[in-house]
Short mmCIF file of C-alpha atoms in Angstrom, two decimals:
data_model
loop_
_atom_site.label_atom_id
_atom_site.label_comp_id
_atom_site.label_asym_id
_atom_site.label_seq_id
_atom_site.Cartn_x
_atom_site.Cartn_y
_atom_site.Cartn_z
CA UNK A 56 0.00 0.00 0.00
CA UNK A 57 1.37 3.39 -1.02
CA UNK A 58 1.81 5.72 1.93
CA UNK A 59 3.04 9.31 2.03
CA UNK A 60 3.45 10.86 5.46
CA UNK A 61 4.32 14.54 5.78
CA UNK A 62 5.88 16.20 8.80
CA UNK A 63 7.57 19.44 9.78
CA UNK A 64 4.72 21.92 9.59
CA UNK A 65 3.87 24.55 12.15
CA UNK A 66 3.66 28.24 12.95
CA UNK A 67 6.50 30.40 11.69
CA UNK A 68 7.11 34.13 11.49
CA UNK A 69 7.31 35.93 8.15
CA UNK A 70 10.81 35.85 6.72
CA UNK A 71 11.79 32.70 8.59
CA UNK A 72 12.38 29.16 7.28
CA UNK A 73 10.76 25.77 7.61
CA UNK A 74 11.58 22.34 6.17
CA UNK A 75 8.91 19.80 5.34
CA UNK A 76 9.56 16.08 5.00
CA UNK A 77 7.56 13.33 3.37
CA UNK A 78 8.30 9.69 4.15
CA UNK A 79 7.24 7.38 1.33
CA UNK A 80 6.55 3.65 1.47
CA UNK A 81 4.78 0.95 -0.50
CA UNK A 82 6.47 1.67 -3.85
CA UNK A 83 9.94 2.03 -5.32
CA UNK A 84 10.51 5.68 -4.45
CA UNK A 85 13.52 6.12 -6.73
CA UNK A 86 11.40 5.27 -9.80
CA UNK A 87 8.98 8.16 -9.45
CA UNK A 88 8.85 11.91 -9.82
CA UNK A 89 7.43 13.57 -6.73
CA UNK A 90 5.70 16.88 -6.09
CA UNK A 91 4.37 19.26 -3.47
CA UNK A 92 0.90 20.74 -3.81
CA UNK A 93 -0.59 23.27 -1.39
CA UNK A 94 -4.03 24.46 -0.43
CA UNK A 95 -4.60 27.73 1.38
CA UNK A 96 -7.43 27.71 3.93
CA UNK A 97 -10.80 27.44 2.15
CA UNK A 98 -9.06 27.78 -1.23
CA UNK A 99 -8.26 25.50 -4.15
CA UNK A 100 -5.24 23.39 -5.01
CA UNK A 101 -1.95 24.86 -6.21
CA UNK A 102 1.05 22.95 -7.57
CA UNK A 103 4.24 24.14 -5.87
CA UNK A 104 7.18 22.09 -7.12
CA UNK A 105 8.23 18.81 -8.72
CA UNK A 106 11.42 16.78 -8.78
CA UNK A 107 12.54 14.04 -11.15
CA UNK A 108 13.13 10.52 -9.87
CA UNK A 109 16.91 10.99 -9.72
CA UNK A 110 16.65 14.46 -8.23
CA UNK A 111 18.60 15.84 -11.15
CA UNK A 112 15.92 18.29 -12.23
CA UNK A 113 13.51 20.43 -10.27
CA UNK A 114 10.59 22.65 -11.25
CA UNK A 115 8.84 25.43 -9.33
CA UNK A 116 5.91 27.76 -9.64
CA UNK A 117 7.04 31.34 -10.13
CA UNK A 118 5.84 32.58 -6.73
CA UNK A 119 8.21 30.25 -4.84
CA UNK A 120 11.24 30.26 -7.16
CA UNK A 121 14.34 31.31 -5.30
CA UNK A 122 12.66 30.79 -1.91
CA UNK A 123 11.67 27.09 -1.89
CA UNK A 124 13.89 24.09 -2.64
CA UNK A 125 12.54 20.63 -3.37
CA UNK A 126 14.92 17.73 -2.82
CA UNK A 127 14.91 14.01 -2.13
CA UNK A 128 16.92 11.25 -0.53
CA UNK A 129 16.22 8.05 -2.45
CA UNK A 130 18.13 5.95 0.08
CA UNK A 131 15.70 7.11 2.77
CA UNK A 132 12.62 7.25 0.48
CA UNK A 133 12.05 10.78 1.68
CA UNK A 134 11.01 13.98 -0.10
CA UNK A 135 11.77 17.43 1.28
CA UNK A 136 10.65 21.01 0.82
CA UNK A 137 12.93 23.70 2.23
CA UNK A 138 10.95 26.89 2.54
CA UNK A 139 12.88 30.14 3.10
CA UNK A 140 11.77 33.77 3.30
CA UNK A 141 8.26 32.66 4.12
CA UNK A 142 5.37 35.02 3.47
CA UNK A 143 1.83 35.15 4.82
CA UNK A 144 0.56 33.99 1.42
CA UNK A 145 2.48 30.72 1.88
CA UNK A 146 0.06 29.76 4.65
CA UNK A 147 -1.51 26.50 3.51
CA UNK A 148 -1.77 22.77 3.92
CA UNK A 149 1.11 21.22 2.01
CA UNK A 150 0.57 17.83 0.38
CA UNK A 151 3.27 15.45 -0.77
CA UNK A 152 2.22 13.68 -3.96
CA UNK A 153 3.54 11.07 -6.33
CA UNK A 154 3.69 12.66 -9.74
CA UNK A 155 3.38 11.17 -13.20
CA UNK A 156 1.98 14.35 -14.84
CA UNK A 157 -0.97 13.40 -12.74
CA UNK A 158 -0.90 13.13 -8.96
CA UNK A 159 -1.91 9.60 -8.16
CA UNK A 160 -1.20 9.39 -4.44
CA UNK A 161 -1.42 12.09 -1.80
CA UNK A 162 -0.30 12.37 1.78
CA UNK A 163 -2.56 13.55 4.56
CA UNK A 164 -1.08 17.03 4.39
CA UNK A 165 0.77 19.23 6.86
CA UNK A 166 -0.27 22.73 7.89
CA UNK A 167 2.10 25.66 7.56
CA UNK A 168 1.03 28.96 9.11
CA UNK A 169 3.10 32.08 8.46
CA UNK A 170 2.18 34.77 10.94
CA UNK A 171 3.77 37.13 13.41
CA UNK B 409 0.01 29.31 -17.70
CA UNK B 410 -2.97 27.17 -18.71
CA UNK B 411 -6.13 28.43 -17.03
CA UNK B 412 -8.78 25.83 -16.24
CA UNK B 413 -12.32 27.13 -15.79
CA UNK B 414 -14.74 24.85 -13.98
CA UNK B 415 -18.49 25.23 -14.02
CA UNK B 416 -20.73 25.40 -12.22
CA UNK B 417 -19.02 26.56 -9.03
CA UNK B 418 -21.69 24.83 -6.96
CA UNK B 419 -24.18 22.18 -7.93
CA UNK B 420 -27.09 21.09 -5.76
CA UNK B 421 -28.35 17.65 -6.71
CA UNK B 422 -30.79 14.95 -5.69
CA UNK B 423 -29.44 11.46 -4.99
CA UNK B 424 -29.84 9.27 -8.04
CA UNK B 425 -29.43 12.09 -10.55
CA UNK B 426 -26.98 11.94 -13.44
CA UNK B 427 -24.86 15.07 -13.49
CA UNK B 428 -22.08 16.60 -15.56
CA UNK B 429 -19.31 18.93 -14.44
CA UNK B 430 -17.39 21.04 -16.93
CA UNK B 431 -13.72 21.96 -17.17
CA UNK B 432 -12.53 24.24 -19.96
CA UNK B 433 -8.87 24.92 -20.70
CA UNK B 434 -7.50 28.22 -22.04
CA UNK B 435 -5.43 26.26 -24.58
CA UNK B 436 -5.30 22.66 -25.71
CA UNK B 437 -4.06 20.16 -23.14
CA UNK B 438 -4.69 17.17 -25.43
CA UNK B 439 -5.97 14.50 -23.00
CA UNK B 440 -3.60 15.44 -20.17
CA UNK B 441 -6.55 16.34 -18.00
CA UNK B 442 -7.24 14.64 -14.70
CA UNK B 443 -10.05 14.82 -12.16
CA UNK B 444 -9.79 14.73 -8.38
CA UNK B 445 -12.32 14.43 -5.60
CA UNK B 446 -11.78 16.11 -2.24
CA UNK B 447 -14.17 15.22 0.53
CA UNK B 448 -14.44 17.56 3.54
CA UNK B 449 -11.30 17.47 5.70
CA UNK B 450 -9.64 14.87 3.48
CA UNK B 451 -6.80 14.85 0.97
CA UNK B 452 -7.72 14.90 -2.70
CA UNK B 453 -7.85 11.58 -4.51
CA UNK B 454 -7.47 10.82 -8.20
CA UNK B 455 -10.80 10.04 -9.82
CA UNK B 456 -10.21 9.98 -13.59
CA UNK B 457 -6.90 10.16 -15.48
CA UNK B 458 -6.12 11.28 -19.04
CA UNK B 459 -9.62 12.69 -19.52
CA UNK B 460 -11.46 9.37 -19.64
CA UNK B 461 -9.43 6.56 -18.09
CA UNK B 462 -10.84 4.94 -15.00
CA UNK B 463 -8.92 4.44 -11.75
CA UNK B 464 -8.88 1.19 -9.81
CA UNK B 465 -11.11 1.39 -6.77
CA UNK B 466 -13.18 4.32 -8.02
CA UNK B 467 -16.90 3.52 -8.44
CA UNK B 468 -18.01 2.96 -12.01
CA UNK B 469 -20.60 5.74 -11.78
CA UNK B 470 -17.76 8.22 -12.35
CA UNK B 471 -16.70 8.78 -15.96
CA UNK B 472 -14.84 11.40 -17.94
CA UNK B 473 -14.78 12.62 -21.51
CA UNK B 474 -13.24 15.28 -23.71
CA UNK B 475 -10.02 16.34 -25.33
CA UNK B 476 -8.31 19.55 -26.32
CA UNK B 477 -10.01 22.31 -24.34
CA UNK B 478 -13.39 20.91 -23.25
CA UNK B 479 -13.81 18.20 -20.66
CA UNK B 480 -16.64 16.69 -18.68
CA UNK B 481 -16.84 14.64 -15.50
CA UNK B 482 -20.09 12.71 -15.23
CA UNK B 483 -21.61 10.98 -12.23
CA UNK B 484 -24.28 8.49 -13.18
CA UNK B 485 -26.51 8.22 -10.14
CA UNK B 486 -25.15 10.60 -7.48
CA UNK B 487 -24.87 9.16 -3.99
CA UNK B 488 -24.72 10.93 -0.62
CA UNK B 489 -21.05 10.00 -0.25
CA UNK B 490 -20.26 12.04 -3.39
CA UNK B 491 -20.58 15.26 -1.38
CA UNK B 492 -17.22 16.76 -2.30
CA UNK B 493 -15.35 19.35 -4.27
CA UNK B 494 -14.21 18.18 -7.70
CA UNK B 495 -11.10 19.62 -9.30
CA UNK B 496 -9.66 19.23 -12.77
CA UNK B 497 -5.88 19.47 -13.34
CA UNK B 498 -3.81 19.69 -16.49
CA UNK B 499 -0.53 17.81 -16.79
CA UNK B 500 0.31 18.93 -20.32
CA UNK B 501 2.67 21.75 -19.39
CA UNK B 502 4.33 23.30 -16.36
CA UNK B 503 3.19 24.83 -14.16
CA UNK B 504 0.57 22.19 -13.57
CA UNK B 505 -2.66 24.02 -12.90
CA UNK B 506 -5.97 23.19 -11.29
CA UNK B 507 -9.44 24.47 -11.84
CA UNK B 508 -11.12 26.35 -9.00
CA UNK B 509 -13.38 23.39 -8.29
CA UNK B 510 -17.04 22.44 -8.38
CA UNK B 511 -18.70 21.90 -5.03
CA UNK B 512 -21.32 19.20 -5.05
CA UNK B 513 -24.12 19.67 -2.57
CA UNK B 514 -26.79 17.10 -1.89
CA UNK B 515 -30.35 18.40 -1.72
#
């Protein structure tokens, strides 16, 4: 059974950093692209970033480029999202997803609140 | 960026009805259009892939159609458990984008 379990969320002040983790199991992690998708409170879904299976290429939405870094450790079957220079508009539930142009498995999500 | 426009924003239905939800793309996405269901306080789940392909474990009352810029998600015989928000997503080009969703309400 595919499982994606996020951790690392919380309350952080504007301008500070936070790192999310996603532990994957139930599939061969190193064979799949992965992605982060977020959802602001009462809002819709927004793709944030993707990473190739090797980690050699990464892709970001414009609003997070230069501030967020997606990475992975295939030996640990873990996906990461380093979030720097956080803004209030980054407040959202962040989902880890397995990505094959579509998003076929989702984690339970982790809440990130950016507020002073 | 590809803009996906979903309509209606909210749909109030009676159990047993057959309904159709629309997703229109601002440019062609071929059949790289996928549908997701998000129940209250849950993560989204994949419902239909590549416009019309079914997903294992998803009830057969859900079906999809379309290509290019116009897509439809149909539910043949709505059930109470279908109370959800339905999103379309294009995987044809980055950034991947989602529609704003259609909220299904049960009368």
